[in-house]
Amino acid sequence: MGKVMLIGAGPGDAQLLTVKGLAALQKADVIVYDRLVEKAMLQERKASCKLIYVGKEPLHHPIPQEEIEQILVREAATNELVVRLKAGDPYVFGRGGEEGETLYKAGIPFEVIPGITSAIGGLAYAGIPVTHRDFASSFHVITGHLKKGRDPLDWEALARLEGTLVFLMGMTNLPNICANLLANGQKPETGVAIVQWASRGKQLTVTGNLQTIEQKVAESGISSPALIVVGEVVSLRPQLNFFEEMPLFHTKVLLPRARAGKSKLAEQIRDLGGEVTMYPNIQVLDVTPTKTKQELCETREIIFTSKEAVERFFNYLATLHLDIRTLKNTHLTAIGKQTKEALSEKGIVPDSFIQRRSAELILEHLARFQKNSSNLIIGSVVDTAEVGAILSNVKAIEMMPLYDLRPVTERPFDLESFEQICFSSSRSVQNLLDVLTTEEKAILKTKTILSIGRFTSATLQSFGINDFEEADSATPESLIELIQKTKLEGVPQ
Ligand code: SAH
């Protein structure tokens, strides 16, 4: 029998998941998640992890709580680690306690990894500190989801509190909340803020007071999911509003990927307050090596095309019970700086170094060096196929792909919601266009399209996309500048 972990996903921004929560997510065999959980977080799961969505779809009934609990019990019976991922903190109006009780009754071990609740962290992202020495010495988190005809809240007591009041799930009841607080003696000028989608790129905030907020909400169209904050701390927003003032706030960028793993560019966009979606995502699939122990030992040179190839090669050696010292007469060559670094992490200084993954450079290297001995090129399926095609007439060279990179496409995918599509390599163009439908391709052409440099631009043109902007120099920094520039020019604030 497995274990269940109740994990708080934080208020929205995927980066606000705790370090412990992330580690559990990466190990999970099953993830059971809600509507308010940021989907980007799920990309951290391992390839074999099963996803179960239990959130409410618009126009559909939510999955009853008992059923969710039964799913947890059922999955724990056949999986080692089941993660129950809930928005904010699992014990703040998340019914996490009930899930824990059911697991306890079923004798299933469980753990809780707390999360940053939207009631505190969400406010911070709107520039509102939940307490402040001058304005509020306590805070109260209250459900605004009040059943008809039965109001469990003691409004008299709430109105008397000097602290900050934070209502969750309260948007449909906003008029009631304001009316009750006013009727019980709260001052009409008491500050009120509504924060929708707190800490996400699409965060919206509206402020007013107990008398004006209803009107302002109606005018702005702001709605659920939102936090309602009542208290003087709202007045600090102009000074503490770090998030909404960021250069790329409200900019939604689609970043098609060429490689798996972390993206520095995505990180930089997020650091500037932008919202990034990587699509399609790239999944690494292992390929079974073709060489035997004997054949490996007889290879004169091994050329690594990537750091992933280095990692997989060493895993392969381990499965063969081979020590790298057995290959002490084999010439080891790295292509690219990262590959060289990956080798040096294994304590190996490569005998040769090739700057880039270009067949010409590899050919040049081989011409200079032992062209007639047996050479083995190790990399991804794409790398080895590309290099192999050009080197097909050089007999002594063999390819051994150790992994494949496949675009992962998870629909539904709303291309319309992006403002900018940012291509950072030719392969990223290919990866995206390979998975788009005809309609989506038409939508793509209506968006601000950015290219990192001339090779990427040429690939865009080969797909019939001619309306795009190219970065000044082919660097991520230059691309970031272009994102900012095109945002200022093209998008209404
Ligand atoms: N456990 C969650 C709350 C779940 S109840 C937590 O600790 O944050 C769901 C309510 O939380 C929503 O109706 C909304 O009022 C609030 N909420 C959660 N995330 C939010 C966000 N990012 N922005 C605004 N409100 C949010």
Short mmCIF file of C-alpha atoms and ligand atoms in Angstrom, two decimals:
data_model
loop_
_atom_site.label_atom_id
_atom_site.label_comp_id
_atom_site.label_asym_id
_atom_site.label_seq_id
_atom_site.Cartn_x
_atom_site.Cartn_y
_atom_site.Cartn_z
CA MET A 1 0.00 0.00 0.00
CA GLY A 2 1.14 3.52 -0.81
CA LYS A 3 1.13 6.85 0.90
CA VAL A 4 -0.89 9.99 0.24
CA MET A 5 0.59 13.46 0.51
CA LEU A 6 -1.72 16.44 0.85
CA ILE A 7 0.20 19.26 -0.71
CA GLY A 8 -0.54 22.97 -0.75
CA ALA A 9 0.20 24.35 -4.21
CA GLY A 10 0.30 27.98 -3.05
CA PRO A 11 -1.82 30.84 -4.34
CA GLY A 12 -1.16 30.45 -8.06
CA ASP A 13 2.30 31.25 -9.34
CA ALA A 14 3.89 27.83 -9.85
CA GLN A 15 7.09 29.07 -8.25
CA LEU A 16 5.30 29.52 -4.94
CA LEU A 17 5.11 25.79 -4.34
CA THR A 18 7.36 24.78 -1.45
CA VAL A 19 10.66 23.00 -2.04
CA LYS A 20 9.31 19.96 -0.21
CA GLY A 21 6.10 20.05 -2.23
CA LEU A 22 8.05 20.14 -5.48
CA ALA A 23 10.19 17.17 -4.48
CA ALA A 24 7.05 15.14 -3.72
CA LEU A 25 5.42 16.18 -6.98
CA GLN A 26 8.45 14.96 -8.92
CA LYS A 27 8.22 11.56 -7.24
CA ALA A 28 4.44 11.12 -7.42
CA ASP A 29 2.89 8.14 -9.22
CA VAL A 30 -0.51 9.82 -9.23
CA ILE A 31 -1.47 13.49 -8.86
CA VAL A 32 -5.05 14.35 -7.94
CA TYR A 33 -5.54 18.08 -8.49
CA ASP A 34 -8.06 20.92 -8.37
CA ARG A 35 -9.14 23.71 -10.66
CA LEU A 36 -7.19 26.47 -8.93
CA VAL A 37 -3.88 24.61 -9.12
CA GLU A 38 -1.54 26.18 -11.68
CA LYS A 39 -1.16 23.62 -14.47
CA ALA A 40 2.48 24.55 -15.10
CA MET A 41 3.30 22.83 -11.83
CA LEU A 42 2.14 19.51 -13.22
CA GLN A 43 4.90 19.59 -15.80
CA GLU A 44 7.25 18.68 -12.97
CA ARG A 45 5.78 15.19 -12.77
CA LYS A 46 7.62 12.16 -14.03
CA ALA A 47 6.65 10.74 -17.41
CA SER A 48 4.76 7.76 -15.96
CA CYS A 49 2.73 9.80 -13.46
CA LYS A 50 -1.05 9.59 -13.79
CA LEU A 51 -3.06 12.81 -13.57
CA ILE A 52 -6.55 12.91 -12.12
CA TYR A 53 -8.48 16.16 -12.35
CA VAL A 54 -11.17 16.58 -9.72
CA GLY A 55 -11.93 20.26 -10.13
CA LYS A 56 -15.18 21.77 -11.21
CA GLU A 57 -15.58 22.46 -14.90
CA PRO A 58 -17.72 25.44 -15.87
CA LEU A 59 -21.33 24.25 -16.38
CA HIS A 60 -20.58 20.90 -14.74
CA HIS A 61 -21.25 19.65 -11.28
CA PRO A 62 -18.17 19.33 -9.13
CA ILE A 63 -17.03 15.85 -8.24
CA PRO A 64 -18.55 15.16 -4.81
CA GLN A 65 -16.06 15.33 -1.96
CA GLU A 66 -16.72 11.69 -0.96
CA GLU A 67 -15.80 10.59 -4.44
CA ILE A 68 -12.52 12.52 -4.33
CA GLU A 69 -11.72 10.81 -1.04
CA GLN A 70 -12.52 7.43 -2.56
CA ILE A 71 -10.20 8.18 -5.47
CA LEU A 72 -7.39 8.81 -2.99
CA VAL A 73 -8.08 5.56 -1.17
CA ARG A 74 -8.32 3.60 -4.42
CA GLU A 75 -5.12 5.03 -5.92
CA ALA A 76 -3.16 4.52 -2.72
CA ALA A 77 -3.99 0.82 -2.91
CA THR A 78 -2.00 0.34 -6.11
CA ASN A 79 0.49 3.20 -6.15
CA GLU A 80 3.41 4.07 -3.96
CA LEU A 81 2.94 7.83 -3.82
CA VAL A 82 -0.34 9.61 -4.40
CA VAL A 83 -0.20 13.39 -4.29
CA ARG A 84 -3.32 15.36 -3.53
CA LEU A 85 -2.51 18.83 -4.81
CA LYS A 86 -4.71 21.63 -3.50
CA ALA A 87 -4.68 25.37 -4.04
CA GLY A 88 -3.18 27.55 -1.32
CA ASP A 89 -2.85 25.62 1.91
CA PRO A 90 -4.67 22.27 2.10
CA TYR A 91 -6.18 23.05 5.49
CA VAL A 92 -7.52 26.51 4.67
CA PHE A 93 -11.05 25.94 3.35
CA GLY A 94 -9.68 23.14 1.22
CA ARG A 95 -11.47 20.24 2.92
CA GLY A 96 -8.01 18.78 3.44
CA GLY A 97 -8.94 17.82 6.98
CA GLU A 98 -11.79 15.64 5.71
CA GLU A 99 -9.49 13.90 3.25
CA GLY A 100 -6.99 13.25 6.02
CA GLU A 101 -9.73 11.76 8.22
CA THR A 102 -10.87 9.40 5.47
CA LEU A 103 -7.30 8.25 4.87
CA TYR A 104 -6.84 7.71 8.61
CA LYS A 105 -9.99 5.58 8.72
CA ALA A 106 -8.80 3.57 5.73
CA GLY A 107 -5.46 3.01 7.43
CA ILE A 108 -3.55 4.79 4.67
CA PRO A 109 -0.46 6.68 5.77
CA PHE A 110 -0.54 10.34 4.86
CA GLU A 111 1.50 13.49 5.21
CA VAL A 112 0.70 17.15 4.81
CA ILE A 113 2.95 19.65 3.10
CA PRO A 114 1.54 23.08 3.89
CA GLY A 115 1.27 25.71 1.19
CA ILE A 116 1.12 29.48 1.07
CA THR A 117 -2.51 30.34 1.49
CA SER A 118 -4.02 32.85 -0.93
CA ALA A 119 -5.46 34.60 2.12
CA ILE A 120 -1.97 35.82 3.00
CA GLY A 121 0.29 35.29 -0.03
CA GLY A 122 -2.38 36.37 -2.51
CA LEU A 123 -2.82 39.67 -0.70
CA ALA A 124 0.93 40.24 -0.67
CA TYR A 125 0.92 40.01 -4.47
CA ALA A 126 -1.64 42.80 -4.56
CA GLY A 127 0.55 44.96 -2.33
CA ILE A 128 -1.51 44.36 0.81
CA PRO A 129 0.17 43.17 4.01
CA VAL A 130 -2.30 41.16 6.03
CA THR A 131 -1.13 42.84 9.25
CA HIS A 132 0.66 46.11 9.95
CA ARG A 133 1.54 47.76 13.26
CA ASP A 134 -0.30 50.94 12.36
CA PHE A 135 -3.40 49.41 10.84
CA ALA A 136 -4.14 45.84 11.88
CA SER A 137 -2.88 43.70 14.71
CA SER A 138 -4.86 40.61 13.78
CA PHE A 139 -6.34 39.02 10.70
CA HIS A 140 -9.33 36.80 10.21
CA VAL A 141 -9.91 34.45 7.33
CA ILE A 142 -13.59 33.86 6.75
CA THR A 143 -15.64 31.84 4.32
CA GLY A 144 -17.89 33.99 2.19
CA HIS A 145 -19.68 30.95 0.86
CA LEU A 146 -22.80 31.30 2.93
CA LYS A 147 -25.69 28.91 2.60
CA LYS A 148 -29.07 30.45 1.78
CA GLY A 149 -31.22 31.16 4.79
CA ARG A 150 -28.51 30.12 7.22
CA ASP A 151 -25.83 32.64 8.01
CA PRO A 152 -23.36 31.14 10.45
CA LEU A 153 -21.33 34.32 10.77
CA ASP A 154 -21.56 36.56 13.77
CA TRP A 155 -21.52 39.86 11.89
CA GLU A 156 -21.67 41.91 15.04
CA ALA A 157 -18.48 40.31 16.28
CA LEU A 158 -16.79 40.54 12.86
CA ALA A 159 -17.65 44.23 12.51
CA ARG A 160 -16.17 44.90 15.91
CA LEU A 161 -12.81 43.31 15.11
CA GLU A 162 -10.01 45.77 14.50
CA GLY A 163 -8.06 43.34 12.33
CA THR A 164 -8.01 42.66 8.62
CA LEU A 165 -10.91 40.57 7.34
CA VAL A 166 -10.19 38.26 4.40
CA PHE A 167 -13.15 36.54 2.79
CA LEU A 168 -12.57 33.52 0.54
CA MET A 169 -15.21 32.20 -1.85
CA GLY A 170 -17.17 35.38 -1.26
CA MET A 171 -17.71 37.07 -4.59
CA THR A 172 -21.35 36.15 -5.06
CA ASN A 173 -21.98 37.35 -1.54
CA LEU A 174 -20.11 40.63 -1.76
CA PRO A 175 -23.23 42.81 -1.41
CA ASN A 176 -24.24 40.85 1.70
CA ILE A 177 -20.81 41.06 3.23
CA CYS A 178 -20.63 44.82 2.80
CA ALA A 179 -24.20 45.36 3.97
CA ASN A 180 -23.73 43.23 7.09
CA LEU A 181 -20.49 44.94 8.09
CA LEU A 182 -22.03 48.39 7.58
CA ALA A 183 -25.20 47.45 9.46
CA ASN A 184 -23.08 46.34 12.39
CA GLY A 185 -21.12 49.55 12.68
CA GLN A 186 -18.10 49.31 10.37
CA LYS A 187 -17.19 52.69 8.94
CA PRO A 188 -18.28 53.20 5.31
CA GLU A 189 -14.78 54.47 4.41
CA THR A 190 -13.13 51.19 5.51
CA GLY A 191 -10.87 50.09 2.65
CA VAL A 192 -11.85 47.07 0.56
CA ALA A 193 -9.83 45.30 -2.13
CA ILE A 194 -10.83 42.51 -4.46
CA VAL A 195 -7.97 40.43 -5.83
CA GLN A 196 -8.71 37.98 -8.60
CA TRP A 197 -6.26 35.30 -9.71
CA ALA A 198 -3.75 36.53 -7.15
CA SER A 199 -0.07 35.92 -7.99
CA ARG A 200 -0.87 34.79 -11.54
CA GLY A 201 0.06 36.76 -14.62
CA LYS A 202 -3.63 37.63 -15.05
CA GLN A 203 -4.05 39.05 -11.54
CA LEU A 204 -6.64 41.82 -11.30
CA THR A 205 -7.19 44.11 -8.35
CA VAL A 206 -9.95 46.56 -7.65
CA THR A 207 -10.03 48.78 -4.58
CA GLY A 208 -12.67 50.94 -2.95
CA ASN A 209 -14.44 51.07 0.39
CA LEU A 210 -17.42 49.35 1.97
CA GLN A 211 -19.74 51.76 0.22
CA THR A 212 -18.17 51.94 -3.24
CA ILE A 213 -16.74 48.49 -3.87
CA GLU A 214 -19.89 46.89 -5.24
CA GLN A 215 -20.20 49.53 -7.93
CA LYS A 216 -16.50 49.26 -8.79
CA VAL A 217 -16.72 45.50 -9.07
CA ALA A 218 -19.67 45.82 -11.43
CA GLU A 219 -17.79 48.35 -13.57
CA SER A 220 -14.59 46.33 -13.80
CA GLY A 221 -16.19 42.93 -14.35
CA ILE A 222 -13.86 41.35 -11.79
CA SER A 223 -15.18 38.01 -10.50
CA SER A 224 -14.23 34.67 -8.91
CA PRO A 225 -11.84 33.29 -7.89
CA ALA A 226 -11.09 36.29 -5.79
CA LEU A 227 -10.15 37.41 -2.33
CA ILE A 228 -12.10 40.11 -0.56
CA VAL A 229 -10.01 42.13 1.88
CA VAL A 230 -11.58 44.55 4.29
CA GLY A 231 -9.38 46.79 6.39
CA GLU A 232 -7.05 49.75 6.51
CA VAL A 233 -4.10 47.69 5.25
CA VAL A 234 -5.60 48.17 1.77
CA SER A 235 -4.31 51.76 1.88
CA LEU A 236 -0.70 50.51 1.71
CA ARG A 237 -1.15 49.12 -1.78
CA PRO A 238 0.28 52.09 -3.69
CA GLN A 239 3.60 51.66 -1.86
CA LEU A 240 3.78 47.87 -1.70
CA ASN A 241 2.44 46.89 -5.08
CA PHE A 242 5.62 45.19 -6.31
CA PHE A 243 3.99 42.62 -8.57
CA GLU A 244 1.64 44.65 -10.72
CA GLU A 245 4.42 47.17 -11.35
CA MET A 246 6.79 44.67 -12.89
CA PRO A 247 7.82 45.35 -16.51
CA LEU A 248 6.16 42.26 -17.97
CA PHE A 249 3.09 42.15 -15.72
CA HIS A 250 0.02 41.07 -17.70
CA THR A 251 2.16 39.79 -20.53
CA LYS A 252 1.41 36.23 -21.47
CA VAL A 253 4.13 34.61 -23.47
CA LEU A 254 4.05 31.26 -25.22
CA LEU A 255 7.48 29.70 -25.34
CA PRO A 256 7.65 26.68 -27.64
CA ARG A 257 10.45 24.40 -26.51
CA ALA A 258 13.30 22.72 -28.26
CA ARG A 259 14.84 20.98 -25.29
CA ALA A 260 13.62 19.29 -22.14
CA GLY A 261 14.27 20.60 -18.66
CA LYS A 262 14.54 24.08 -17.28
CA SER A 263 14.41 27.14 -19.50
CA LYS A 264 16.53 30.16 -18.57
CA LEU A 265 14.48 32.33 -20.87
CA ALA A 266 11.26 31.33 -19.12
CA GLU A 267 12.87 32.13 -15.79
CA GLN A 268 13.94 35.58 -16.99
CA ILE A 269 10.45 36.37 -18.30
CA ARG A 270 8.95 35.32 -14.97
CA ASP A 271 11.48 37.38 -13.05
CA LEU A 272 10.12 40.39 -14.90
CA GLY A 273 6.57 39.50 -13.90
CA GLY A 274 5.52 37.87 -17.16
CA GLU A 275 3.51 34.69 -17.46
CA VAL A 276 5.11 31.94 -19.49
CA THR A 277 3.66 28.74 -20.86
CA MET A 278 5.92 26.24 -22.47
CA TYR A 279 4.18 24.31 -25.21
CA PRO A 280 4.70 21.83 -26.51
CA ASN A 281 6.74 20.57 -23.68
CA ILE A 282 9.52 18.20 -24.38
CA GLN A 283 9.66 14.81 -22.82
CA VAL A 284 12.83 12.78 -22.72
CA LEU A 285 12.36 9.13 -23.63
CA ASP A 286 15.18 6.71 -23.09
CA VAL A 287 16.36 4.62 -26.03
CA THR A 288 17.93 1.24 -25.44
CA PRO A 289 21.65 1.29 -26.23
CA THR A 290 22.77 -0.98 -29.04
CA LYS A 291 26.41 -1.60 -28.12
CA THR A 292 27.61 -4.49 -26.03
CA LYS A 293 30.29 -4.29 -23.37
CA GLN A 294 32.81 -5.79 -25.78
CA GLU A 295 31.96 -3.34 -28.56
CA LEU A 296 32.19 -0.36 -26.25
CA CYS A 297 35.62 -1.43 -25.07
CA GLU A 298 36.83 -1.64 -28.64
CA THR A 299 35.62 1.83 -29.58
CA ARG A 300 38.51 4.22 -30.24
CA GLU A 301 36.59 7.41 -29.77
CA ILE A 302 33.30 8.42 -28.20
CA ILE A 303 31.78 11.77 -29.11
CA PHE A 304 29.09 13.12 -26.81
CA THR A 305 26.62 15.55 -28.33
CA SER A 306 24.86 16.71 -25.15
CA LYS A 307 24.90 16.64 -21.38
CA GLU A 308 21.89 14.31 -21.43
CA ALA A 309 23.96 11.91 -23.53
CA VAL A 310 26.75 12.00 -20.93
CA GLU A 311 24.33 11.24 -18.10
CA ARG A 312 22.70 8.38 -19.94
CA PHE A 313 26.01 6.94 -21.04
CA PHE A 314 27.21 6.71 -17.47
CA ASN A 315 23.97 5.04 -16.42
CA TYR A 316 24.52 2.56 -19.22
CA LEU A 317 28.07 1.84 -18.06
CA ALA A 318 26.69 1.15 -14.60
CA THR A 319 24.16 -1.35 -15.94
CA LEU A 320 27.01 -3.11 -17.77
CA HIS A 321 29.06 -3.10 -14.54
CA LEU A 322 31.72 -1.18 -16.42
CA ASP A 323 34.06 1.26 -14.75
CA ILE A 324 35.00 4.29 -16.85
CA ARG A 325 38.65 3.31 -16.31
CA THR A 326 38.03 0.31 -18.56
CA LEU A 327 37.73 2.85 -21.36
CA LYS A 328 41.01 4.52 -20.51
CA ASN A 329 42.33 4.15 -24.04
CA THR A 330 39.16 5.55 -25.58
CA HIS A 331 39.38 9.11 -26.77
CA LEU A 332 36.50 11.13 -25.31
CA THR A 333 35.18 14.18 -27.12
CA ALA A 334 32.56 16.70 -26.02
CA ILE A 335 30.43 18.82 -28.31
CA GLY A 336 29.42 22.08 -26.68
CA LYS A 337 30.23 23.70 -23.36
CA GLN A 338 27.44 22.05 -21.35
CA THR A 339 28.53 18.60 -22.51
CA LYS A 340 32.08 19.37 -21.47
CA GLU A 341 30.84 20.50 -18.06
CA ALA A 342 28.75 17.33 -17.67
CA LEU A 343 31.86 15.26 -18.34
CA SER A 344 33.91 17.28 -15.92
CA GLU A 345 31.28 16.65 -13.24
CA LYS A 346 32.05 12.97 -13.76
CA GLY A 347 35.73 13.75 -13.20
CA ILE A 348 36.63 13.56 -16.87
CA VAL A 349 38.54 16.12 -18.90
CA PRO A 350 37.61 15.38 -22.52
CA ASP A 351 40.50 14.75 -24.90
CA SER A 352 38.92 16.91 -27.60
CA PHE A 353 36.34 19.62 -27.73
CA ILE A 354 34.08 20.57 -30.63
CA GLN A 355 32.39 23.97 -30.32
CA ARG A 356 28.99 23.26 -31.78
CA ARG A 357 26.79 20.39 -32.84
CA SER A 358 27.45 20.90 -36.52
CA ALA A 359 28.21 18.03 -38.86
CA GLU A 360 30.86 20.16 -40.59
CA LEU A 361 32.77 20.74 -37.37
CA ILE A 362 32.52 17.06 -36.47
CA LEU A 363 33.77 16.12 -39.90
CA GLU A 364 36.68 18.53 -39.55
CA HIS A 365 37.52 17.04 -36.19
CA LEU A 366 37.45 13.52 -37.57
CA ALA A 367 39.60 14.50 -40.54
CA ARG A 368 42.23 15.84 -38.20
CA PHE A 369 41.98 12.96 -35.88
CA GLN A 370 41.85 9.17 -36.29
CA LYS A 371 39.37 9.11 -39.12
CA ASN A 372 39.80 5.43 -39.79
CA SER A 373 39.37 4.07 -36.33
CA SER A 374 36.00 3.24 -34.86
CA ASN A 375 34.16 6.30 -33.64
CA LEU A 376 30.90 6.32 -31.81
CA ILE A 377 28.64 9.36 -31.66
CA ILE A 378 26.27 9.38 -28.72
CA GLY A 379 23.34 11.73 -28.35
CA SER A 380 19.62 12.10 -28.92
CA VAL A 381 17.82 10.43 -31.81
CA VAL A 382 17.58 13.79 -33.59
CA ASP A 383 21.25 14.70 -33.06
CA THR A 384 22.57 11.38 -34.22
CA ALA A 385 20.19 11.26 -37.17
CA GLU A 386 21.19 14.76 -38.30
CA VAL A 387 24.89 14.14 -37.88
CA GLY A 388 24.56 10.64 -39.30
CA ALA A 389 22.86 11.85 -42.47
CA ILE A 390 25.77 14.13 -43.30
CA LEU A 391 28.42 11.63 -42.26
CA SER A 392 26.78 8.67 -43.94
CA ASN A 393 29.72 8.09 -46.26
CA VAL A 394 32.28 8.02 -43.46
CA LYS A 395 32.46 4.34 -42.67
CA ALA A 396 34.17 4.28 -39.31
CA ILE A 397 31.51 6.35 -37.61
CA GLU A 398 28.56 4.87 -35.84
CA MET A 399 25.65 6.50 -34.07
CA MET A 400 24.19 5.35 -30.80
CA PRO A 401 21.17 7.40 -29.74
CA LEU A 402 20.48 7.07 -26.03
CA TYR A 403 17.33 9.19 -25.85
CA ASP A 404 14.61 10.78 -27.87
CA LEU A 405 12.92 14.15 -27.41
CA ARG A 406 9.20 14.17 -28.06
CA PRO A 407 6.84 17.11 -27.94
CA VAL A 408 4.20 16.49 -25.29
CA THR A 409 0.89 18.02 -26.21
CA GLU A 410 -1.74 18.38 -23.61
CA ARG A 411 -5.01 19.73 -24.90
CA PRO A 412 -7.07 21.83 -24.40
CA PHE A 413 -4.63 24.50 -25.36
CA ASP A 414 -5.82 28.02 -25.85
CA LEU A 415 -3.52 29.73 -28.31
CA GLU A 416 -5.84 32.73 -28.37
CA SER A 417 -4.98 33.65 -24.78
CA PHE A 418 -1.34 34.46 -25.54
CA GLU A 419 -0.09 37.86 -26.43
CA GLN A 420 3.33 36.91 -27.67
CA ILE A 421 4.79 33.76 -29.16
CA CYS A 422 8.48 33.67 -28.63
CA PHE A 423 10.69 31.35 -30.67
CA SER A 424 14.17 30.78 -29.32
CA SER A 425 15.41 28.28 -31.92
CA SER A 426 14.53 26.72 -35.27
CA ARG A 427 13.57 23.52 -33.57
CA SER A 428 11.11 25.36 -31.33
CA VAL A 429 9.37 26.59 -34.50
CA GLN A 430 9.19 23.08 -35.86
CA ASN A 431 8.01 21.60 -32.56
CA LEU A 432 5.12 24.04 -32.26
CA LEU A 433 4.03 23.95 -35.89
CA ASP A 434 4.07 20.17 -35.87
CA VAL A 435 1.41 20.04 -33.18
CA LEU A 436 -0.87 22.94 -34.16
CA THR A 437 -4.14 22.40 -35.98
CA THR A 438 -4.93 24.41 -39.13
CA GLU A 439 -7.16 26.77 -37.13
CA GLU A 440 -4.46 27.25 -34.54
CA LYS A 441 -1.93 28.07 -37.26
CA ALA A 442 -4.28 30.81 -38.46
CA ILE A 443 -4.57 32.18 -34.91
CA LEU A 444 -0.79 32.06 -34.54
CA LYS A 445 -0.38 34.48 -37.44
CA THR A 446 -2.50 37.09 -35.66
CA LYS A 447 -0.18 37.15 -32.63
CA THR A 448 3.01 39.08 -31.91
CA ILE A 449 5.64 36.63 -33.08
CA LEU A 450 9.23 37.04 -31.95
CA SER A 451 12.32 35.32 -33.26
CA ILE A 452 15.69 35.09 -31.54
CA GLY A 453 17.78 35.31 -34.71
CA ARG A 454 18.15 34.73 -38.41
CA PHE A 455 18.11 30.91 -38.40
CA THR A 456 14.90 30.88 -36.42
CA SER A 457 13.48 33.57 -38.70
CA ALA A 458 14.33 31.51 -41.78
CA THR A 459 12.51 28.52 -40.30
CA LEU A 460 9.49 30.71 -39.55
CA GLN A 461 9.48 31.86 -43.18
CA SER A 462 9.72 28.29 -44.41
CA PHE A 463 6.43 27.70 -42.58
CA GLY A 464 4.87 30.70 -44.31
CA ILE A 465 5.15 33.02 -41.30
CA ASN A 466 6.54 36.34 -42.45
CA ASP A 467 5.12 38.79 -39.98
CA PHE A 468 7.45 38.67 -36.97
CA GLU A 469 10.11 40.67 -35.19
CA GLU A 470 13.69 39.53 -34.80
CA ALA A 471 15.93 40.21 -31.81
CA ASP A 472 18.93 42.50 -32.44
CA SER A 473 21.47 39.89 -31.46
CA ALA A 474 20.71 36.19 -31.18
CA THR A 475 20.80 36.10 -27.38
CA PRO A 476 18.13 35.49 -24.73
CA GLU A 477 18.82 38.97 -23.32
CA SER A 478 18.09 40.56 -26.65
CA LEU A 479 14.92 38.50 -26.97
CA ILE A 480 13.80 39.68 -23.53
CA GLU A 481 14.35 43.28 -24.63
CA LEU A 482 12.21 42.62 -27.67
CA ILE A 483 9.42 41.16 -25.53
CA GLN A 484 9.38 44.33 -23.46
CA LYS A 485 9.53 46.57 -26.49
CA THR A 486 6.71 44.86 -28.35
CA LYS A 487 4.60 44.76 -25.21
CA LEU A 488 4.87 48.52 -24.75
CA GLU A 489 4.11 49.22 -28.37
CA GLY A 490 1.43 46.71 -29.02
CA VAL A 491 -0.62 46.01 -25.93
CA PRO A 492 -3.15 48.29 -24.32
CA GLN A 493 -2.34 48.74 -20.64
N1 SAH B 1 -6.93 26.43 0.27
C1 SAH B 1 -7.05 27.65 -0.47
C2 SAH B 1 -8.45 28.19 -0.46
C3 SAH B 1 -9.46 27.28 -1.11
S1 SAH B 1 -11.07 27.94 -1.15
C4 SAH B 1 -6.03 28.65 0.06
O1 SAH B 1 -5.41 28.41 1.10
O2 SAH B 1 -5.83 29.67 -0.58
C5 SAH B 1 -11.12 28.67 -2.75
C6 SAH B 1 -11.12 30.18 -2.64
O3 SAH B 1 -9.81 30.63 -2.37
C7 SAH B 1 -11.51 30.90 -3.90
O4 SAH B 1 -12.90 31.00 -4.04
C8 SAH B 1 -10.89 32.26 -3.67
O5 SAH B 1 -11.66 33.03 -2.80
C9 SAH B 1 -9.62 31.89 -2.95
N2 SAH B 1 -8.45 31.80 -3.82
C10 SAH B 1 -7.61 30.76 -3.93
N3 SAH B 1 -6.60 31.07 -4.78
C11 SAH B 1 -6.83 32.34 -5.18
C12 SAH B 1 -6.14 33.23 -6.04
N4 SAH B 1 -5.01 32.89 -6.65
N5 SAH B 1 -6.65 34.46 -6.22
C13 SAH B 1 -7.77 34.84 -5.61
N6 SAH B 1 -8.47 34.04 -4.81
C14 SAH B 1 -8.00 32.80 -4.58
#
